PDB file of C-alpha atoms in Angstrom:
ATOM      1  CA  UNK A1091      92.047  90.634 120.288  1.00 67.00           C
ATOM      2  CA  UNK A1092      95.154  91.934 118.614  1.00 69.00           C
ATOM      3  CA  UNK A1093      94.010  94.683 117.029  1.00 84.00           C
ATOM      4  CA  UNK A1094      96.405  97.100 114.847  1.00 92.00           C
ATOM      5  CA  UNK A1095      93.876 100.297 113.267  1.00 94.00           C
ATOM      6  CA  UNK A1096      94.909 103.387 110.546  1.00 97.00           C
ATOM      7  CA  UNK A1097      93.992 106.460 110.385  1.00 96.00           C
ATOM      8  CA  UNK A1098      93.506 108.212 108.459  1.00 97.00           C
ATOM      9  CA  UNK A1099      92.195 106.024 105.895  1.00 96.00           C
ATOM     10  CA  UNK A1100      93.170 108.785 103.075  1.00 97.00           C
ATOM     11  CA  UNK A1101      94.720 111.862 103.160  1.00 97.00           C
ATOM     12  CA  UNK A1102      94.871 114.204 100.246  1.00 98.00           C
ATOM     13  CA  UNK A1103      97.687 117.095 100.359  1.00 97.00           C
ATOM     14  CA  UNK A1104      99.875 119.320  98.631  1.00 97.00           C
ATOM     15  CA  UNK A1105     102.944 119.078  97.457  1.00 97.00           C
ATOM     16  CA  UNK A1106     104.897 120.405 100.537  1.00 97.00           C
ATOM     17  CA  UNK A1107     102.310 119.992 103.158  1.00 97.00           C
ATOM     18  CA  UNK A1108     103.990 118.307 106.047  1.00 97.00           C
ATOM     19  CA  UNK A1109     101.319 115.854 107.862  1.00 98.00           C
ATOM     20  CA  UNK A1110     101.153 112.049 110.169  1.00 98.00           C
ATOM     21  CA  UNK A1111      99.734 109.083 109.290  1.00 98.00           C
ATOM     22  CA  UNK A1112      98.342 107.457 112.794  1.00 98.00           C
ATOM     23  CA  UNK A1113      98.804 103.538 113.199  1.00 97.00           C
ATOM     24  CA  UNK A1114      97.095 102.234 116.877  1.00 96.00           C
ATOM     25  CA  UNK A1115      97.553  99.116 117.783  1.00 92.00           C
ATOM     26  CA  UNK A1116      96.361  96.582 120.786  1.00 89.00           C
ATOM     27  CA  UNK A1117      98.439  93.400 120.885  1.00 83.00           C
ATOM     28  CA  UNK A1118      99.995  91.079 123.638  1.00 79.00           C
ATOM     29  CA  UNK A1119     103.823  91.258 123.632  1.00 81.00           C
ATOM     30  CA  UNK A1120     104.728  93.234 121.031  1.00 86.00           C
ATOM     31  CA  UNK A1121     107.556  92.245 119.063  1.00 89.00           C
ATOM     32  CA  UNK A1122     108.306  94.329 116.085  1.00 92.00           C
ATOM     33  CA  UNK A1123     105.925  97.481 114.393  1.00 94.00           C
ATOM     34  CA  UNK A1124     105.973  98.062 110.551  1.00 95.00           C
ATOM     35  CA  UNK A1125     106.182 100.198 108.936  1.00 97.00           C
ATOM     36  CA  UNK A1126     105.560  99.663 104.218  1.00 97.00           C
ATOM     37  CA  UNK A1127     104.729 101.008 101.057  1.00 97.00           C
ATOM     38  CA  UNK A1128     102.379  99.429  98.829  1.00 97.00           C
ATOM     39  CA  UNK A1129     101.676 101.073  95.198  1.00 96.00           C
ATOM     40  CA  UNK A1130      98.750 100.075  93.256  1.00 93.00           C
ATOM     41  CA  UNK A1131      99.128  96.437  91.723  1.00 91.00           C
ATOM     42  CA  UNK A1132     102.125  96.389  93.524  1.00 94.00           C
ATOM     43  CA  UNK A1133     102.825  94.568  96.731  1.00 95.00           C
ATOM     44  CA  UNK A1134     104.036  95.983  99.857  1.00 96.00           C
ATOM     45  CA  UNK A1135     107.306  97.212 100.404  1.00 96.00           C
ATOM     46  CA  UNK A1136     109.060  97.439 103.536  1.00 94.00           C
ATOM     47  CA  UNK A1137     110.402 100.700 105.476  1.00 96.00           C
ATOM     48  CA  UNK A1138     110.767 100.764 108.647  1.00 93.00           C
ATOM     49  CA  UNK A1139     111.088  98.282 112.208  1.00 94.00           C
ATOM     50  CA  UNK A1140     111.076  99.861 115.008  1.00 95.00           C
ATOM     51  CA  UNK A1141     111.328  97.720 118.739  1.00 92.00           C
ATOM     52  CA  UNK A1142     110.955  99.851 121.324  1.00 91.00           C
ATOM     53  CA  UNK A1143     108.995 102.580 122.753  1.00 93.00           C
ATOM     54  CA  UNK A1144     110.698 105.990 121.477  1.00 96.00           C
ATOM     55  CA  UNK A1145     112.677 104.330 118.948  1.00 96.00           C
ATOM     56  CA  UNK A1146     112.632 107.074 115.655  1.00 97.00           C
ATOM     57  CA  UNK A1147     113.830 105.789 111.648  1.00 97.00           C
ATOM     58  CA  UNK A1148     113.707 108.415 109.464  1.00 97.00           C
ATOM     59  CA  UNK A1149     113.798 107.373 104.923  1.00 94.00           C
ATOM     60  CA  UNK A1150     113.911 110.592 103.243  1.00 95.00           C
ATOM     61  CA  UNK A1151     111.353 112.919 103.522  1.00 96.00           C
ATOM     62  CA  UNK A1152     109.593 110.038 105.957  1.00 97.00           C
ATOM     63  CA  UNK A1153     110.157 109.783 109.884  1.00 98.00           C
ATOM     64  CA  UNK A1154     108.688 106.509 112.017  1.00 98.00           C
ATOM     65  CA  UNK A1155     108.222 106.883 116.011  1.00 97.00           C
ATOM     66  CA  UNK A1156     107.032 104.706 118.055  1.00 96.00           C
ATOM     67  CA  UNK A1157     105.152 104.842 121.592  1.00 93.00           C
ATOM     68  CA  UNK A1158     103.606 102.417 123.728  1.00 89.00           C
ATOM     69  CA  UNK A1159     100.723 102.601 122.261  1.00 91.00           C
ATOM     70  CA  UNK A1160     100.817 103.744 118.712  1.00 95.00           C
ATOM     71  CA  UNK A1161     102.385 105.169 116.322  1.00 97.00           C
ATOM     72  CA  UNK A1162     103.707 108.403 113.525  1.00 98.00           C
ATOM     73  CA  UNK A1163     103.970 108.271 110.307  1.00 98.00           C
ATOM     74  CA  UNK A1164     105.929 111.849 109.632  1.00 98.00           C
ATOM     75  CA  UNK A1165     105.606 113.451 106.096  1.00 97.00           C
ATOM     76  CA  UNK A1166     107.451 116.323 104.974  1.00 97.00           C
ATOM     77  CA  UNK A1167     107.247 118.186 102.347  1.00 97.00           C
ATOM     78  CA  UNK A1168     105.885 115.384 100.383  1.00 97.00           C
ATOM     79  CA  UNK A1169     106.294 115.519  97.146  1.00 97.00           C
ATOM     80  CA  UNK A1170     103.713 113.926  93.976  1.00 97.00           C
ATOM     81  CA  UNK A1171     105.723 110.221  94.053  1.00 97.00           C
ATOM     82  CA  UNK A1172     105.402 109.914  97.839  1.00 97.00           C
ATOM     83  CA  UNK A1173     101.077 109.172  96.398  1.00 98.00           C
ATOM     84  CA  UNK A1174     101.044 105.950  97.958  1.00 97.00           C
ATOM     85  CA  UNK A1175      98.560 103.465 100.279  1.00 97.00           C
ATOM     86  CA  UNK A1176     100.809 102.777 103.741  1.00 98.00           C
ATOM     87  CA  UNK A1177     100.299 100.328 105.409  1.00 97.00           C
ATOM     88  CA  UNK A1178     101.126  99.738 109.298  1.00 96.00           C
ATOM     89  CA  UNK A1179     101.520  95.657 110.272  1.00 94.00           C
ATOM     90  CA  UNK A1180     102.635  94.512 113.888  1.00 92.00           C
ATOM     91  CA  UNK A1181     104.077  91.081 115.165  1.00 89.00           C
ATOM     92  CA  UNK A1182     103.236  89.927 118.382  1.00 81.00           C
ATOM     93  CA  UNK A1183     104.345  86.802 120.724  1.00 75.00           C
ATOM     94  CA  UNK A1184     102.489  84.726 117.935  1.00 66.00           C
ATOM     95  CA  UNK A1185     104.733  85.585 114.968  1.00 69.00           C
ATOM     96  CA  UNK A1186     102.289  86.364 113.126  1.00 75.00           C
ATOM     97  CA  UNK A1187     102.294  89.644 111.255  1.00 81.00           C
ATOM     98  CA  UNK A1188      99.050  91.680 111.813  1.00 85.00           C
ATOM     99  CA  UNK A1189      98.842  94.412 109.048  1.00 91.00           C
ATOM    100  CA  UNK A1190      96.279  96.954 109.327  1.00 94.00           C
ATOM    101  CA  UNK A1191      93.996  98.549 106.467  1.00 93.00           C
ATOM    102  CA  UNK A1192      96.225 101.580 105.705  1.00 96.00           C
ATOM    103  CA  UNK A1193      96.082 104.755 105.050  1.00 97.00           C
ATOM    104  CA  UNK A1194      96.463 105.720 101.620  1.00 97.00           C
ATOM    105  CA  UNK A1195      98.290 109.186 100.521  1.00 98.00           C
ATOM    106  CA  UNK A1196      97.500 111.531  98.137  1.00 98.00           C
ATOM    107  CA  UNK A1197      99.449 114.215  97.228  1.00 98.00           C
ATOM    108  CA  UNK A1198      99.189 116.633  94.423  1.00 97.00           C
ATOM    109  CA  UNK A1199     101.280 118.693  92.468  1.00 95.00           C
TER     110      UNK A1199
ATOM    111  CA  UNK B 169     119.070  89.807  92.666  1.00 66.00           C
ATOM    112  CA  UNK B 170     115.621  88.781  91.827  1.00 82.00           C
ATOM    113  CA  UNK B 171     113.164  89.566  93.506  1.00 94.00           C
ATOM    114  CA  UNK B 172     109.501  87.363  94.567  1.00 97.00           C
ATOM    115  CA  UNK B 173     108.391  86.017  91.791  1.00 97.00           C
ATOM    116  CA  UNK B 174     104.246  84.672  91.376  1.00 98.00           C
ATOM    117  CA  UNK B 175     102.151  83.710  88.571  1.00 97.00           C
ATOM    118  CA  UNK B 176      99.884  84.543  87.191  1.00 97.00           C
ATOM    119  CA  UNK B 177      99.149  87.428  87.334  1.00 97.00           C
ATOM    120  CA  UNK B 178      96.015  87.078  86.698  1.00 97.00           C
ATOM    121  CA  UNK B 179      92.722  84.701  87.132  1.00 98.00           C
ATOM    122  CA  UNK B 180      89.118  84.843  85.932  1.00 98.00           C
ATOM    123  CA  UNK B 181      87.444  81.460  87.513  1.00 98.00           C
ATOM    124  CA  UNK B 182      83.544  80.579  88.147  1.00 97.00           C
ATOM    125  CA  UNK B 183      82.591  79.936  91.234  1.00 96.00           C
ATOM    126  CA  UNK B 184      83.377  76.548  92.190  1.00 97.00           C
ATOM    127  CA  UNK B 185      86.022  75.381  90.000  1.00 98.00           C
ATOM    128  CA  UNK B 186      89.701  74.656  90.928  1.00 98.00           C
ATOM    129  CA  UNK B 187      93.070  77.479  90.918  1.00 98.00           C
ATOM    130  CA  UNK B 188      96.588  77.457  91.848  1.00 98.00           C
ATOM    131  CA  UNK B 189      98.447  79.905  92.199  1.00 98.00           C
ATOM    132  CA  UNK B 190     102.907  79.387  92.464  1.00 98.00           C
ATOM    133  CA  UNK B 191     105.445  81.760  94.562  1.00 98.00           C
ATOM    134  CA  UNK B 192     109.184  81.632  94.279  1.00 97.00           C
ATOM    135  CA  UNK B 193     110.925  83.522  96.958  1.00 96.00           C
ATOM    136  CA  UNK B 194     114.184  85.153  96.754  1.00 96.00           C
ATOM    137  CA  UNK B 195     117.159  82.715  97.018  1.00 94.00           C
ATOM    138  CA  UNK B 196     117.941  81.264 100.147  1.00 92.00           C
ATOM    139  CA  UNK B 197     115.140  83.190 102.239  1.00 94.00           C
ATOM    140  CA  UNK B 198     113.636  80.054 104.180  1.00 92.00           C
ATOM    141  CA  UNK B 199     110.741  82.212 105.186  1.00 93.00           C
ATOM    142  CA  UNK B 200     107.755  82.030 102.932  1.00 95.00           C
ATOM    143  CA  UNK B 201     104.311  83.338 103.432  1.00 95.00           C
ATOM    144  CA  UNK B 202     100.619  83.341 101.500  1.00 97.00           C
ATOM    145  CA  UNK B 203      99.321  86.843 102.513  1.00 97.00           C
ATOM    146  CA  UNK B 204      95.707  87.436 101.344  1.00 97.00           C
ATOM    147  CA  UNK B 205      94.597  91.331  99.920  1.00 97.00           C
ATOM    148  CA  UNK B 206      90.977  91.881  99.892  1.00 96.00           C
ATOM    149  CA  UNK B 207      90.718  95.085  97.801  1.00 92.00           C
ATOM    150  CA  UNK B 208      90.773  98.052 100.007  1.00 89.00           C
ATOM    151  CA  UNK B 209      91.536  96.065 102.601  1.00 91.00           C
ATOM    152  CA  UNK B 210      95.603  95.320 105.007  1.00 93.00           C
ATOM    153  CA  UNK B 211      96.817  90.943 104.156  1.00 95.00           C
ATOM    154  CA  UNK B 212      95.566  89.204 106.089  1.00 94.00           C
ATOM    155  CA  UNK B 213      98.494  86.058 106.915  1.00 93.00           C
ATOM    156  CA  UNK B 214      96.982  82.904 105.605  1.00 96.00           C
ATOM    157  CA  UNK B 215     100.331  80.361 105.834  1.00 95.00           C
ATOM    158  CA  UNK B 216     103.682  80.402 106.934  1.00 93.00           C
ATOM    159  CA  UNK B 217     107.341  77.908 106.208  1.00 93.00           C
ATOM    160  CA  UNK B 218     109.851  77.939 107.786  1.00 91.00           C
ATOM    161  CA  UNK B 219     112.047  76.148 105.151  1.00 89.00           C
ATOM    162  CA  UNK B 220     109.127  72.905 104.352  1.00 86.00           C
ATOM    163  CA  UNK B 221     107.479  73.249 107.822  1.00 91.00           C
ATOM    164  CA  UNK B 222     104.499  75.569 108.189  1.00 93.00           C
ATOM    165  CA  UNK B 223     104.637  77.264 111.518  1.00 89.00           C
ATOM    166  CA  UNK B 224     101.599  79.413 111.633  1.00 89.00           C
ATOM    167  CA  UNK B 225      97.875  78.485 109.345  1.00 93.00           C
ATOM    168  CA  UNK B 226      95.902  79.328 112.408  1.00 90.00           C
ATOM    169  CA  UNK B 227      93.312  81.646 108.742  1.00 91.00           C
ATOM    170  CA  UNK B 228      94.119  79.177 106.851  1.00 95.00           C
ATOM    171  CA  UNK B 229      90.866  78.511 105.511  1.00 95.00           C
ATOM    172  CA  UNK B 230      91.170  74.618 105.615  1.00 95.00           C
ATOM    173  CA  UNK B 231      87.991  73.173 103.577  1.00 96.00           C
ATOM    174  CA  UNK B 232      89.227  74.889 100.953  1.00 97.00           C
ATOM    175  CA  UNK B 233      92.519  76.321 100.650  1.00 98.00           C
ATOM    176  CA  UNK B 234      95.228  74.523 100.938  1.00 97.00           C
ATOM    177  CA  UNK B 235      99.939  74.819 100.134  1.00 97.00           C
ATOM    178  CA  UNK B 236     102.509  73.311  99.933  1.00 96.00           C
ATOM    179  CA  UNK B 237     105.868  74.226  99.706  1.00 95.00           C
ATOM    180  CA  UNK B 238     108.401  70.773  98.293  1.00 83.00           C
ATOM    181  CA  UNK B 239     111.279  70.713  98.808  1.00 85.00           C
ATOM    182  CA  UNK B 240     111.477  74.528 101.440  1.00 83.00           C
ATOM    183  CA  UNK B 241     111.674  76.503  97.511  1.00 92.00           C
ATOM    184  CA  UNK B 242     108.678  77.506  96.112  1.00 95.00           C
ATOM    185  CA  UNK B 243     104.828  77.015  97.378  1.00 97.00           C
ATOM    186  CA  UNK B 244     101.814  76.379  95.640  1.00 97.00           C
ATOM    187  CA  UNK B 245      98.308  77.783  97.093  1.00 98.00           C
ATOM    188  CA  UNK B 246      95.246  76.260  95.954  1.00 98.00           C
ATOM    189  CA  UNK B 247      91.591  76.835  96.219  1.00 98.00           C
ATOM    190  CA  UNK B 248      88.854  74.048  95.772  1.00 97.00           C
ATOM    191  CA  UNK B 249      86.510  74.776  95.770  1.00 96.00           C
ATOM    192  CA  UNK B 250      86.380  78.671  95.053  1.00 97.00           C
ATOM    193  CA  UNK B 251      83.674  81.347  96.690  1.00 97.00           C
ATOM    194  CA  UNK B 252      82.991  84.657  95.843  1.00 97.00           C
ATOM    195  CA  UNK B 253      84.373  85.497  98.639  1.00 97.00           C
ATOM    196  CA  UNK B 254      88.010  84.568  97.220  1.00 97.00           C
ATOM    197  CA  UNK B 255      88.201  86.890  94.592  1.00 98.00           C
ATOM    198  CA  UNK B 256      91.437  88.949  96.357  1.00 98.00           C
ATOM    199  CA  UNK B 257      94.866  89.515  95.267  1.00 98.00           C
ATOM    200  CA  UNK B 258      97.414  86.845  96.886  1.00 98.00           C
ATOM    201  CA  UNK B 259     100.871  87.810  97.995  1.00 98.00           C
ATOM    202  CA  UNK B 260     103.867  86.271  98.332  1.00 98.00           C
ATOM    203  CA  UNK B 261     106.713  87.023 100.661  1.00 96.00           C
ATOM    204  CA  UNK B 262     109.463  85.765 101.885  1.00 95.00           C
ATOM    205  CA  UNK B 263     112.312  86.656 104.432  1.00 93.00           C
ATOM    206  CA  UNK B 264     115.232  85.576 105.437  1.00 91.00           C
ATOM    207  CA  UNK B 265     114.493  86.697 108.843  1.00 86.00           C
ATOM    208  CA  UNK B 266     110.638  86.953 109.852  1.00 80.00           C
ATOM    209  CA  UNK B 267     112.208  89.871 113.313  1.00 80.00           C
ATOM    210  CA  UNK B 268     113.500  91.727 111.647  1.00 82.00           C
ATOM    211  CA  UNK B 269     110.385  93.144 110.081  1.00 82.00           C
ATOM    212  CA  UNK B 270     111.494  92.979 106.479  1.00 89.00           C
ATOM    213  CA  UNK B 271     108.852  90.770 104.183  1.00 93.00           C
ATOM    214  CA  UNK B 272     109.903  91.134 100.283  1.00 95.00           C
ATOM    215  CA  UNK B 273     106.707  90.994  98.585  1.00 96.00           C
ATOM    216  CA  UNK B 274     105.941  89.062  94.881  1.00 97.00           C
ATOM    217  CA  UNK B 275     103.461  91.838  92.951  1.00 96.00           C
ATOM    218  CA  UNK B 276     100.835  89.026  93.455  1.00 97.00           C
ATOM    219  CA  UNK B 277      97.942  87.137  91.990  1.00 98.00           C
ATOM    220  CA  UNK B 278      94.869  89.212  91.402  1.00 98.00           C
ATOM    221  CA  UNK B 279      92.151  86.206  92.094  1.00 98.00           C
ATOM    222  CA  UNK B 280      88.179  87.587  90.213  1.00 98.00           C
ATOM    223  CA  UNK B 281      85.649  84.321  91.288  1.00 98.00           C
ATOM    224  CA  UNK B 282      81.732  84.990  89.353  1.00 97.00           C
TER     225      UNK B 282
END
């Protein structure tokens, strides 16, 4: 059964304290792994697409990496405005997008 | 460019009542999705349209949920009769190319069933 698991569920960081969020997946025929950011009361906002193991994408303080079994979202020197829920999604051969449950990130000034 | 529009933003109903949500996707986006997001969980796909045809509705509870996308533009999601467990945020998203993984989401419609 296709599955996406994110950890940790919640993460509190001091401003400037770098860390990583994890997304592990078991899908048949991965056709892409995607990271989204969701602010309270808003819909998810697209961040990155990764297609193959070894691929990396960067945007400001965020860097996403992909292996054959998991993806990491690295946050370097986070700021309070980076506080949000970060969602991982995968697209399998059936064309469905499966979302994980997300990691709630709080960055304390 | 206008984003994905959804209405209403909030709805409170009694169980066994009916409710409808409306979505207007980004102009030109052929693919439209309805997701259900229960508090503390990730979005769960209910139905995916390509133009006005259904691509995937395998997780749509068809005994109570229905959706349509007339003329391949706007879409309506209906729940009848509602159950307590339907309390959630209903998110509409659209995409010009699902291969990119870039879905544009609306702000959602929050449903509370009492």
